[in-house]
Amino acid sequence: MDLSQAIRDKARELLETGAVKCVIGYETGTDGINARPAFIYEAAEVDRLIFDETCGHNLATYLLHHRAENIAVVVKPCDSRAINLLHGEHQIERDKVYIIGVVCPGVVGRQWGVKGRQLLPACQACTDRNPVVYDYLVGEPVAEGAPAPAPPLPEVEDLERMPPEERCQFWRREFERCIRCYACRQACPGCQCTECFVERLEPEWVGIRIDAPQNWMWHTIRAFHLAGRCIECQACRRACPVDIRLDLLNHKLAWEVAQLFNFRPGMTAEALFPLATFVRDEKLGVGEWASS
Amino acid sequence: MARIGVFICHCGSNIAGTVDIPRVVAEAQKLPMVVHAEDNEYTCSEVGQRSLREAIQEHRLNRVVIGACSPRMHENTFRNTVASAGLNPYLLEMANLREHASWVHGDQREAATVKAIDLIRAAVAKVARAQPLFARQIGVTKRALVIGGGIAGIQCALDIANAGFEVVLVERTPSIGGRMAQLDKTFPTLDCSACILTPKMVEVGQHPRIRLLTYAEVKEVRGFVGNFEADILQKARHVDHDKCLGCGICWQKCPARAPSEFDMGVGQRTAIYIPFAQAVPGKPVIDREHCRYQQYLEWQRAGAEGKKPPECRICEKLCPVGAIDWEQRDEMITEEFGAIVVATGYKTFDHSVYGEYGGGRYPDVITSLQLERLMSASGPTLGEVTRPSDGQPPKTVVFISCVGSRDDSVGRPYCSKVCCMYLAKQSIMLKEHDPEVQSYIFYIDIRAGGKNYEEFVRRAQEEAGTVYIRGRVSKTYPEKGKLIVWGEDSLMGRPVQIAADLVVLATGIEPSEGAIELAQTLHISYDVHSFLVEAHPKLRPVETMTDGVFLAGTAMGPMDIPDSVAQGSAAAAKVCGLLSKDTLALEPMVANVNAVKCVGCLLCQQVCPFKAIDTETLRDGRIVVRINEGLCKGCGLCVSACRPGAMNLRGFSNEQLLAQVKALTR
Ligand SMILES: Cc1cc2nc3c(=O)[nH]c(=O)nc-3n(C[C@H](O)[C@H](O)[C@H](O)COP(=O)(O)OP(=O)(O)OC[C@H]3O[C@@H](n4cnc5c(N)ncnc54)[C@H](O)[C@@H]3O)c2cc1C
Ligand code: SF4
Ligand code: SF4
Ligand code: SF4
């Protein structure tokens, strides 16, 4: 069956039975390349819902703003990991969320310097086609090998090969552009703080001035807060109006954590976060975390 | 507006000898918000404290910085001083000009002075942001839990109970007494161990304020000083002790046999048993593993295949009061306590790593504790020392000391402290049992520090004729009914060879089984050898870093009976001091949560080593954390774990620390 239709049918059922108050899904966008989040409260509205390769947004993040009600949400595999992340970090109650998981073919998105529609690089490299958690699955699950972390993105490898000076230049050019709109933070399921460090005045970790050193500080601290937690849904990159390559920064840290701890966040809701856990007599070698 | 006073102490010449005090005072005076600065010969002296009090009043100071020694030494003194002048004691900051400046830069006057000024500037910046703190009062449960019924635990329980407080004494085995009950005589006086121990055991058994739980273990402990709650597992005994008369018919008639733990395997016991004749309680337990009826039930449960074991139940048939209770199950007892003493004692080193000594391979190589059992009049041989192999009395006995002591290669670098003494004792006792016995002791050094100890060793050498050979044994092997011991006499520089009838290994002392698990349950520290760690090796020898938890005896390191008893009494004194209070003041320098900022990620809960963080659901449904101030030690781990900055540490707030860092890096 058509993915969109399957989602609509499920949404109608959930709303008509009163199982949920709202279904968060996608509807056709205006630019033809980015679908737009849709919040469906009435069964009569479900025909607005679609699913295709323009559905890039990570809708799980919206759950942070709908904690009180029963909500259904449409998630792709990477977004489903965000659900586990939110659940594992006690940000949502699992029984209040109905998860409509979609088997994902990869998504497109507006990419600077790329003409027309093309799968995002992360989607091209992605090996997770099935959601890791769902109450209802849409689409035919794809047979998958062991969920070994994919090799680092070629662009990250290119960066690693650069001499430090050049790499520093690269990031300076990226961060200089940042206008500190914090769209990346708002789109991120891992950014849950009521008061972000960047807004704190005492201590003032980051100055409010928008210049390279302050921006640099902002992105570095945020990256560290997300190390071992970022599920690489690309939401930050998609949100950024000046196309800063936050995906590369986060990918690098995710890759390091995967190597060191044999750990990918969000694969289950129960896993302990290696960088935020204190285990009695913890004496692990490289790569032993998840297997322990 | 902060009005800060700065007081620079000379500490005699300790600080003034190196640091240019007048310059520090002059610089302090220039700092913002400092309205007064002075120096004192000894700020901690009566004169110095008076000057401090007067300055607070005269200059209307509301914050104080003292540049002196480490706060570990005199912070309390000065807190009391400023409090007596009407100031909140937490509006005081100490700058450590002695350990951090003068002592470490002894020959660099300029550098030490500049550093002292920096430290004062940082302390001023911190104290300017200090808030008054108030200690909260909590109630105290006036009951103590003593874990381990060896001599240390017995002494401790008796002292606490005799001071008027209730005690629950938990012992893992079926009887109290511990290792001391296994000993024959005790050095250096050679009084009979049981004769001096059993009156104390009986006193424990009869004491109206001691509740004795034997065959029991502490499984879980919650709470904090004055307010602990412990889950104690009472293992099923299958004997109703309320009915049992202790008449002994059951253990006399029980046909099942097992090696006796109490006799260190050189004797046997029955399946329903008391470990030794004077056991307290003098009522038996049934060891399920060896009981024939239990084996029968097990066979039934497994489908009744193979040979049918006898149904036995002899004890049940013979018991005159029907005390045997097959239905009894393990039971969890939960009780509240104000204080806990850990006196779980020791076990001895597993000598099998020393293949060259032949332990475990040759029956006539035994351990020193086994020899104690063979020498004991109530032991398996009724005090007749015989060789396990052929039951003959040994004439030549070789003792090997430091088996699992003072040997890095087996991970036991420490001295077990009691071995030298008990070897002397055992060689004297062997001579007394049989004047024809000749003992040889291979030793590394003779450690006999203690009242009458050196004299005691001399007595072994001179009266019992024990031959001391300095050196290690390289191999032991049987030959014609003897054990040939090869060793080296390192003083004479030549090899020695002795044909022995019996070889005794002085196995070293290590913590009891389960010591680590218990320490983790109680949140107390243990060292690399799993000995429990005292709060201060000299000044707080029976306390731990967890308030309300105390230590006694060999659980914290090798020691002999007099020391174990002294520690038992010392821990009891500490417990009584605690329980005699009606309320306790909680340390106010603990973490606190800003519930508005907390996002309930619970990272802090994971990192807190003291389990001091609970969750709470707010009216709007948000889950946030709350600090249990009784448990929080103010370590600050949670503060660094908290991403949104909802956690802060009173007395060490982020604002204070950053101001301090800023002042230092100016
Ligand atoms: C061969 C030998 C000869 C010795 N001779 C002498 C001598 O002549 N003179 C002398 O002064 N010293 C002598 N000692 C030393 C003496 O045995 C100890 O100093 C003394 O027994 C220590 O008492 P304790 O109470 O600390 O420990 P223990 O006697 O070991 O008592 C600890 C008790 O705690 C119990 N326990 C352990 N873990 C738990 C738990 N988790 N829960 C509940 N209960 C638990 C144990 O079952 C035991 O009953 C000798 C030692 C040895 C090895
Ligand atoms: S979305 Fe882009 S511009 Fe906005 S704060 Fe993030 S990185 Fe900077
Ligand atoms: S300061 Fe330390 S002890 Fe106190 S709650 Fe935080 S982590 Fe636990
Ligand atoms: S770490 Fe901070 S935000 Fe998270 S639960 Fe603890 S106090 Fe709250």
GROMACS .gro file of N, CA and C and ligand atoms in nm, chain A residues 174-175 177-187 215 218-219 222 235-246, ligand 2:
model
   95
  174GLU      N    1   3.322   2.822   0.868
  174GLU     CA    2   3.187   2.777   0.900
  174GLU      C    3   3.127   2.862   1.011
  175PHE      N    4   3.199   2.870   1.121
  175PHE     CA    5   3.142   2.933   1.241
  175PHE      C    6   3.125   3.083   1.224
  177ARG      N    7   3.003   3.234   0.990
  177ARG     CA    8   2.875   3.264   0.926
  177ARG      C    9   2.758   3.260   1.024
  178CYS      N   10   2.777   3.192   1.137
  178CYS     CA   11   2.664   3.166   1.228
  178CYS      C   12   2.603   3.299   1.274
  179ILE      N   13   2.472   3.309   1.262
  179ILE     CA   14   2.404   3.431   1.307
  179ILE      C   15   2.339   3.411   1.444
  180ARG      N   16   2.369   3.296   1.505
  180ARG     CA   17   2.321   3.265   1.640
  180ARG      C   18   2.169   3.281   1.650
  181CYS      N   19   2.102   3.221   1.550
  181CYS     CA   20   1.957   3.220   1.556
  181CYS      C   21   1.907   3.106   1.643
  182TYR      N   22   1.996   3.009   1.670
  182TYR     CA   23   1.967   2.891   1.752
  182TYR      C   24   1.860   2.801   1.692
  183ALA      N   25   1.842   2.811   1.561
  183ALA     CA   26   1.748   2.720   1.495
  183ALA      C   27   1.796   2.576   1.510
  184CYS      N   28   1.929   2.554   1.506
  184CYS     CA   29   1.983   2.419   1.519
  184CYS      C   30   1.941   2.360   1.653
  185ARG      N   31   1.951   2.440   1.755
  185ARG     CA   32   1.918   2.394   1.889
  185ARG      C   33   1.768   2.361   1.899
  186GLN      N   34   1.687   2.449   1.843
  186GLN     CA   35   1.542   2.427   1.854
  186GLN      C   36   1.499   2.300   1.782
  187ALA      N   37   1.572   2.269   1.671
  187ALA     CA   38   1.532   2.153   1.593
  187ALA      C   39   1.584   2.022   1.652
  215ASN      N   40   3.116   3.236   1.860
  215ASN     CA   41   3.040   3.134   1.787
  215ASN      C   42   3.108   2.998   1.801
  218TRP      N   43   3.024   2.849   2.123
  218TRP     CA   44   2.886   2.800   2.121
  218TRP      C   45   2.879   2.663   2.056
  219HIS      N   46   2.939   2.649   1.939
  219HIS     CA   47   2.926   2.522   1.867
  219HIS      C   48   3.006   2.411   1.933
  222ARG      N   49   2.812   2.297   2.246
  222ARG     CA   50   2.692   2.224   2.207
  222ARG      C   51   2.730   2.085   2.155
  235ALA      N   52   1.875   1.718   1.168
  235ALA     CA   53   1.781   1.828   1.190
  235ALA      C   54   1.853   1.962   1.202
  236CYS      N   55   1.970   1.963   1.267
  236CYS     CA   56   2.040   2.090   1.287
  236CYS      C   57   2.085   2.148   1.153
  237ARG      N   58   2.136   2.059   1.071
  237ARG     CA   59   2.187   2.109   0.944
  237ARG      C   60   2.071   2.160   0.858
  238ARG      N   61   1.961   2.085   0.862
  238ARG     CA   62   1.845   2.122   0.783
  238ARG      C   63   1.791   2.258   0.830
  239ALA      N   64   1.802   2.283   0.961
  239ALA     CA   65   1.744   2.406   1.016
  239ALA      C   66   1.830   2.528   0.989
  240CYS      N   67   1.959   2.508   0.968
  240CYS     CA   68   2.049   2.622   0.965
  240CYS      C   69   2.030   2.705   0.838
  241PRO      N   70   2.001   2.835   0.855
  241PRO     CA   71   1.977   2.920   0.737
  241PRO      C   72   2.105   2.953   0.662
  242VAL      N   73   2.221   2.930   0.723
  242VAL     CA   74   2.345   2.965   0.652
  242VAL      C   75   2.429   2.839   0.625
  243ASP      N   76   2.365   2.724   0.636
  243ASP     CA   77   2.425   2.595   0.599
  243ASP      C   78   2.561   2.567   0.662
  244ILE      N   79   2.567   2.581   0.793
  244ILE     CA   80   2.688   2.541   0.864
  244ILE      C   81   2.689   2.390   0.877
  245ARG      N   82   2.807   2.330   0.856
  245ARG     CA   83   2.813   2.184   0.849
  245ARG      C   84   2.817   2.120   0.989
  246LEU      N   85   2.714   2.145   1.066
  246LEU     CA   86   2.705   2.085   1.199
  246LEU      C   87   2.698   1.934   1.189
  960SF4     S1   88   2.102   2.731   1.303
  960SF4    FE1   89   2.290   2.789   1.202
  960SF4     S2   90   2.302   3.006   1.226
  960SF4    FE2   91   2.147   2.939   1.366
  960SF4     S3   92   2.262   2.916   1.556
  960SF4    FE3   93   2.261   2.715   1.459
  960SF4     S4   94   2.447   2.713   1.338
  960SF4    FE4   95   2.412   2.924   1.394
   0.00000   0.00000   0.00000
